């Protein structure tokens, strides 16, 4: 995997559950409050629960809206608010939508053990929902449990329309650095999603993932057709733009890569994008811009930790490692990350930071 994409990847590993909650698994229908902006949905469902405090579906939908806003605004406090609303829904009446949303929140925030348990509970209510099994596979892989993930995949039906099995298989191949096999699975998932009503977002995500496998393995020309297909679906998609930045960096166009990362970071405030912009700015010799992006990335990652979240532990450790600063703290962050995330990238990072530091070289981006 290119070093430039490493920090961004640490916060993209658990995105599948959020995609599955976006409505892509349901048939297309007339617009409802759940399809409005997160702010509109939050206002609507807060009014509903104020009117009817025991209306458990409204609490569940409020939690889902807060989760969407947390991801869009990168505000860690909103994850806690989402969990609270979803837990309130379940306290009033155990229900599948709230349980599934809680599983997705747990996956996204790197509470992978919790995600497995919550998704299993949701499956007990809706055993035919294969997207839940895909979430479990994602969590198992993040825990370094490839064998267990493979067992979950074996439970999933293998049919031409089995989009979630293909996604899960792609995730497993990716975890093993089997990039060709992963690309084929994600491309097949995109083809399956194209034939199912209401799956446009999932089709887009799988297409981008197929491109990502080729970028990560250095096959740039094989990534281009997937990116072109994704661009036809939604040229402004953030994940697509991130992969276009990775393509630019891989072809030596650091200026183009920096411009994409910096623009996205400015609009979203995503600390992972600031981290990627920092790496490109440093490579371009733009020291003032590099320092500004480093500070924004560090601030955003630390904000999540200060809020009691753990999903930025690895990202902050990688940021410090890339900058050649705070190595002792980076090692502590990487060790703590292993309590929650035990896949190969997490283990490799902790191992690298446990080794004696090498003398700085002129190429190191020392701040």
PDB file of N, CA, C and O in Angstrom, residues 235-274:
ATOM      1  N   UNK A 235     -19.588  11.840  -9.579  1.00  0.00           N
ATOM      2  CA  UNK A 235     -18.256  12.448  -9.700  1.00  0.00           C
ATOM      3  C   UNK A 235     -17.808  13.210  -8.459  1.00  0.00           C
ATOM      4  O   UNK A 235     -16.619  13.463  -8.297  1.00  0.00           O
ATOM      5  N   UNK A 236     -18.739  13.568  -7.584  1.00  0.00           N
ATOM      6  CA  UNK A 236     -18.363  14.322  -6.393  1.00  0.00           C
ATOM      7  C   UNK A 236     -18.208  13.490  -5.141  1.00  0.00           C
ATOM      8  O   UNK A 236     -17.959  14.045  -4.063  1.00  0.00           O
ATOM      9  N   UNK A 237     -18.324  12.176  -5.248  1.00  0.00           N
ATOM     10  CA  UNK A 237     -18.224  11.322  -4.064  1.00  0.00           C
ATOM     11  C   UNK A 237     -16.864  11.488  -3.400  1.00  0.00           C
ATOM     12  O   UNK A 237     -15.816  11.482  -4.068  1.00  0.00           O
ATOM     13  N   UNK A 238     -16.859  11.630  -2.076  1.00  0.00           N
ATOM     14  CA  UNK A 238     -15.619  11.898  -1.347  1.00  0.00           C
ATOM     15  C   UNK A 238     -14.644  10.735  -1.467  1.00  0.00           C
ATOM     16  O   UNK A 238     -13.442  10.929  -1.698  1.00  0.00           O
ATOM     17  N   UNK A 239     -15.123   9.497  -1.313  1.00  0.00           N
ATOM     18  CA  UNK A 239     -14.220   8.344  -1.434  1.00  0.00           C
ATOM     19  C   UNK A 239     -13.604   8.276  -2.825  1.00  0.00           C
ATOM     20  O   UNK A 239     -12.428   7.930  -2.978  1.00  0.00           O
ATOM     21  N   UNK A 240     -14.393   8.606  -3.836  1.00  0.00           N
ATOM     22  CA  UNK A 240     -13.851   8.644  -5.194  1.00  0.00           C
ATOM     23  C   UNK A 240     -12.757   9.693  -5.303  1.00  0.00           C
ATOM     24  O   UNK A 240     -11.679   9.437  -5.855  1.00  0.00           O
ATOM     25  N   UNK A 241     -12.993  10.874  -4.770  1.00  0.00           N
ATOM     26  CA  UNK A 241     -12.011  11.949  -4.846  1.00  0.00           C
ATOM     27  C   UNK A 241     -10.729  11.556  -4.103  1.00  0.00           C
ATOM     28  O   UNK A 241      -9.624  11.882  -4.553  1.00  0.00           O
ATOM     29  N   UNK A 242     -10.849  10.858  -2.985  1.00  0.00           N
ATOM     30  CA  UNK A 242      -9.668  10.389  -2.257  1.00  0.00           C
ATOM     31  C   UNK A 242      -8.861   9.431  -3.127  1.00  0.00           C
ATOM     32  O   UNK A 242      -7.627   9.521  -3.212  1.00  0.00           O
ATOM     33  N   UNK A 243      -9.538   8.523  -3.788  1.00  0.00           N
ATOM     34  CA  UNK A 243      -8.826   7.583  -4.656  1.00  0.00           C
ATOM     35  C   UNK A 243      -8.232   8.283  -5.873  1.00  0.00           C
ATOM     36  O   UNK A 243      -7.171   7.873  -6.372  1.00  0.00           O
ATOM     37  N   UNK A 244      -8.883   9.327  -6.343  1.00  0.00           N
ATOM     38  CA  UNK A 244      -8.294  10.102  -7.434  1.00  0.00           C
ATOM     39  C   UNK A 244      -7.027  10.818  -6.964  1.00  0.00           C
ATOM     40  O   UNK A 244      -6.070  10.962  -7.729  1.00  0.00           O
ATOM     41  N   UNK A 245      -7.018  11.236  -5.707  1.00  0.00           N
ATOM     42  CA  UNK A 245      -5.797  11.819  -5.150  1.00  0.00           C
ATOM     43  C   UNK A 245      -4.693  10.771  -5.054  1.00  0.00           C
ATOM     44  O   UNK A 245      -3.522  11.049  -5.355  1.00  0.00           O
ATOM     45  N   UNK A 246      -5.050   9.557  -4.658  1.00  0.00           N
ATOM     46  CA  UNK A 246      -4.065   8.480  -4.586  1.00  0.00           C
ATOM     47  C   UNK A 246      -3.518   8.160  -5.975  1.00  0.00           C
ATOM     48  O   UNK A 246      -2.321   7.890  -6.136  1.00  0.00           O
ATOM     49  N   UNK A 247      -4.396   8.199  -6.980  1.00  0.00           N
ATOM     50  CA  UNK A 247      -3.949   7.985  -8.356  1.00  0.00           C
ATOM     51  C   UNK A 247      -2.975   9.077  -8.777  1.00  0.00           C
ATOM     52  O   UNK A 247      -1.926   8.796  -9.374  1.00  0.00           O
ATOM     53  N   UNK A 248      -3.302  10.312  -8.452  1.00  0.00           N
ATOM     54  CA  UNK A 248      -2.413  11.420  -8.805  1.00  0.00           C
ATOM     55  C   UNK A 248      -1.045  11.248  -8.152  1.00  0.00           C
ATOM     56  O   UNK A 248      -0.002  11.409  -8.798  1.00  0.00           O
ATOM     57  N   UNK A 249      -1.032  10.902  -6.871  1.00  0.00           N
ATOM     58  CA  UNK A 249       0.241  10.706  -6.173  1.00  0.00           C
ATOM     59  C   UNK A 249       1.028   9.553  -6.782  1.00  0.00           C
ATOM     60  O   UNK A 249       2.251   9.629  -6.944  1.00  0.00           O
ATOM     61  N   UNK A 250       0.319   8.482  -7.146  1.00  0.00           N
ATOM     62  CA  UNK A 250       0.994   7.309  -7.707  1.00  0.00           C
ATOM     63  C   UNK A 250       1.606   7.594  -9.073  1.00  0.00           C
ATOM     64  O   UNK A 250       2.581   6.937  -9.463  1.00  0.00           O
ATOM     65  N   UNK A 251       1.060   8.560  -9.788  1.00  0.00           N
ATOM     66  CA  UNK A 251       1.597   8.912 -11.107  1.00  0.00           C
ATOM     67  C   UNK A 251       2.550  10.095 -11.045  1.00  0.00           C
ATOM     68  O   UNK A 251       2.943  10.635 -12.084  1.00  0.00           O
ATOM     69  N   UNK A 252       2.928  10.501  -9.834  1.00  0.00           N
ATOM     70  CA  UNK A 252       3.902  11.575  -9.675  1.00  0.00           C
ATOM     71  C   UNK A 252       3.310  12.971  -9.657  1.00  0.00           C
ATOM     72  O   UNK A 252       4.052  13.958  -9.567  1.00  0.00           O
ATOM     73  N   UNK A 253       1.989  13.072  -9.709  1.00  0.00           N
ATOM     74  CA  UNK A 253       1.343  14.379  -9.695  1.00  0.00           C
ATOM     75  C   UNK A 253       1.008  14.763  -8.251  1.00  0.00           C
ATOM     76  O   UNK A 253      -0.144  14.771  -7.838  1.00  0.00           O
ATOM     77  N   UNK A 254       2.028  15.084  -7.484  1.00  0.00           N
ATOM     78  CA  UNK A 254       1.801  15.435  -6.085  1.00  0.00           C
ATOM     79  C   UNK A 254       1.007  16.737  -5.957  1.00  0.00           C
ATOM     80  O   UNK A 254       0.253  16.902  -5.009  1.00  0.00           O
ATOM     81  N   UNK A 255       1.204  17.635  -6.889  1.00  0.00           N
ATOM     82  CA  UNK A 255       0.442  18.879  -6.857  1.00  0.00           C
ATOM     83  C   UNK A 255      -1.054  18.586  -6.971  1.00  0.00           C
ATOM     84  O   UNK A 255      -1.868  19.151  -6.217  1.00  0.00           O
ATOM     85  N   UNK A 256      -1.407  17.726  -7.908  1.00  0.00           N
ATOM     86  CA  UNK A 256      -2.814  17.354  -8.053  1.00  0.00           C
ATOM     87  C   UNK A 256      -3.339  16.629  -6.832  1.00  0.00           C
ATOM     88  O   UNK A 256      -4.467  16.877  -6.387  1.00  0.00           O
ATOM     89  N   UNK A 257      -2.535  15.719  -6.275  1.00  0.00           N
ATOM     90  CA  UNK A 257      -2.951  14.997  -5.077  1.00  0.00           C
ATOM     91  C   UNK A 257      -3.159  15.962  -3.914  1.00  0.00           C
ATOM     92  O   UNK A 257      -4.169  15.884  -3.194  1.00  0.00           O
ATOM     93  N   UNK A 258      -2.200  16.874  -3.739  1.00  0.00           N
ATOM     94  CA  UNK A 258      -2.319  17.833  -2.641  1.00  0.00           C
ATOM     95  C   UNK A 258      -3.572  18.691  -2.796  1.00  0.00           C
ATOM     96  O   UNK A 258      -4.289  18.943  -1.829  1.00  0.00           O
ATOM     97  N   UNK A 259      -3.838  19.138  -3.999  1.00  0.00           N
ATOM     98  CA  UNK A 259      -4.993  20.001  -4.231  1.00  0.00           C
ATOM     99  C   UNK A 259      -6.296  19.290  -3.843  1.00  0.00           C
ATOM    100  O   UNK A 259      -7.174  19.881  -3.209  1.00  0.00           O
ATOM    101  N   UNK A 260      -6.413  18.014  -4.203  1.00  0.00           N
ATOM    102  CA  UNK A 260      -7.622  17.260  -3.852  1.00  0.00           C
ATOM    103  C   UNK A 260      -7.735  17.092  -2.341  1.00  0.00           C
ATOM    104  O   UNK A 260      -8.775  17.379  -1.735  1.00  0.00           O
ATOM    105  N   UNK A 261      -6.648  16.622  -1.708  1.00  0.00           N
ATOM    106  CA  UNK A 261      -6.693  16.416  -0.257  1.00  0.00           C
ATOM    107  C   UNK A 261      -6.985  17.723   0.483  1.00  0.00           C
ATOM    108  O   UNK A 261      -7.795  17.753   1.423  1.00  0.00           O
ATOM    109  N   UNK A 262      -6.303  18.787   0.094  1.00  0.00           N
ATOM    110  CA  UNK A 262      -6.475  20.066   0.785  1.00  0.00           C
ATOM    111  C   UNK A 262      -7.891  20.590   0.615  1.00  0.00           C
ATOM    112  O   UNK A 262      -8.497  21.101   1.578  1.00  0.00           O
ATOM    113  N   UNK A 263      -8.442  20.477  -0.586  1.00  0.00           N
ATOM    114  CA  UNK A 263      -9.813  20.942  -0.816  1.00  0.00           C
ATOM    115  C   UNK A 263     -10.811  20.142  -0.001  1.00  0.00           C
ATOM    116  O   UNK A 263     -11.719  20.705   0.627  1.00  0.00           O
ATOM    117  N   UNK A 264     -10.659  18.821  -0.014  1.00  0.00           N
ATOM    118  CA  UNK A 264     -11.566  17.977   0.760  1.00  0.00           C
ATOM    119  C   UNK A 264     -11.437  18.254   2.256  1.00  0.00           C
ATOM    120  O   UNK A 264     -12.436  18.301   2.983  1.00  0.00           O
ATOM    121  N   UNK A 265     -10.213  18.426   2.725  1.00  0.00           N
ATOM    122  CA  UNK A 265      -9.993  18.684   4.144  1.00  0.00           C
ATOM    123  C   UNK A 265     -10.595  20.018   4.558  1.00  0.00           C
ATOM    124  O   UNK A 265     -11.180  20.142   5.643  1.00  0.00           O
ATOM    125  N   UNK A 266     -10.452  21.002   3.695  1.00  0.00           N
ATOM    126  CA  UNK A 266     -11.003  22.325   4.015  1.00  0.00           C
ATOM    127  C   UNK A 266     -12.523  22.279   4.147  1.00  0.00           C
ATOM    128  O   UNK A 266     -13.103  22.877   5.059  1.00  0.00           O
ATOM    129  N   UNK A 267     -13.183  21.545   3.284  1.00  0.00           N
ATOM    130  CA  UNK A 267     -14.645  21.468   3.296  1.00  0.00           C
ATOM    131  C   UNK A 267     -15.145  20.610   4.453  1.00  0.00           C
ATOM    132  O   UNK A 267     -16.110  20.962   5.134  1.00  0.00           O
ATOM    133  N   UNK A 268     -14.477  19.477   4.683  1.00  0.00           N
ATOM    134  CA  UNK A 268     -14.992  18.508   5.654  1.00  0.00           C
ATOM    135  C   UNK A 268     -14.408  18.635   7.045  1.00  0.00           C
ATOM    136  O   UNK A 268     -15.043  18.242   8.023  1.00  0.00           O
ATOM    137  N   UNK A 269     -13.173  19.136   7.139  1.00  0.00           N
ATOM    138  CA  UNK A 269     -12.496  19.144   8.431  1.00  0.00           C
ATOM    139  C   UNK A 269     -12.010  17.776   8.872  1.00  0.00           C
ATOM    140  O   UNK A 269     -11.577  17.602  10.019  1.00  0.00           O
ATOM    141  N   UNK A 270     -12.045  16.795   7.985  1.00  0.00           N
ATOM    142  CA  UNK A 270     -11.637  15.431   8.318  1.00  0.00           C
ATOM    143  C   UNK A 270     -10.148  15.399   8.643  1.00  0.00           C
ATOM    144  O   UNK A 270      -9.309  15.700   7.789  1.00  0.00           O
ATOM    145  N   UNK A 271      -9.775  15.010   9.863  1.00  0.00           N
ATOM    146  CA  UNK A 271      -8.344  15.002  10.205  1.00  0.00           C
ATOM    147  C   UNK A 271      -7.537  14.018   9.367  1.00  0.00           C
ATOM    148  O   UNK A 271      -6.357  14.255   9.119  1.00  0.00           O
ATOM    149  N   UNK A 272      -8.154  12.929   8.902  1.00  0.00           N
ATOM    150  CA  UNK A 272      -7.424  11.984   8.059  1.00  0.00           C
ATOM    151  C   UNK A 272      -7.036  12.621   6.737  1.00  0.00           C
ATOM    152  O   UNK A 272      -5.963  12.360   6.189  1.00  0.00           O
ATOM    153  N   UNK A 273      -7.903  13.482   6.216  1.00  0.00           N
ATOM    154  CA  UNK A 273      -7.580  14.174   4.972  1.00  0.00           C
ATOM    155  C   UNK A 273      -6.525  15.249   5.202  1.00  0.00           C
ATOM    156  O   UNK A 273      -5.669  15.483   4.345  1.00  0.00           O
ATOM    157  N   UNK A 274      -6.564  15.899   6.359  1.00  0.00           N
ATOM    158  CA  UNK A 274      -5.491  16.838   6.701  1.00  0.00           C
ATOM    159  C   UNK A 274      -4.154  16.095   6.792  1.00  0.00           C
ATOM    160  O   UNK A 274      -3.111  16.625   6.378  1.00  0.00           O
TER     161      UNK A 274
END
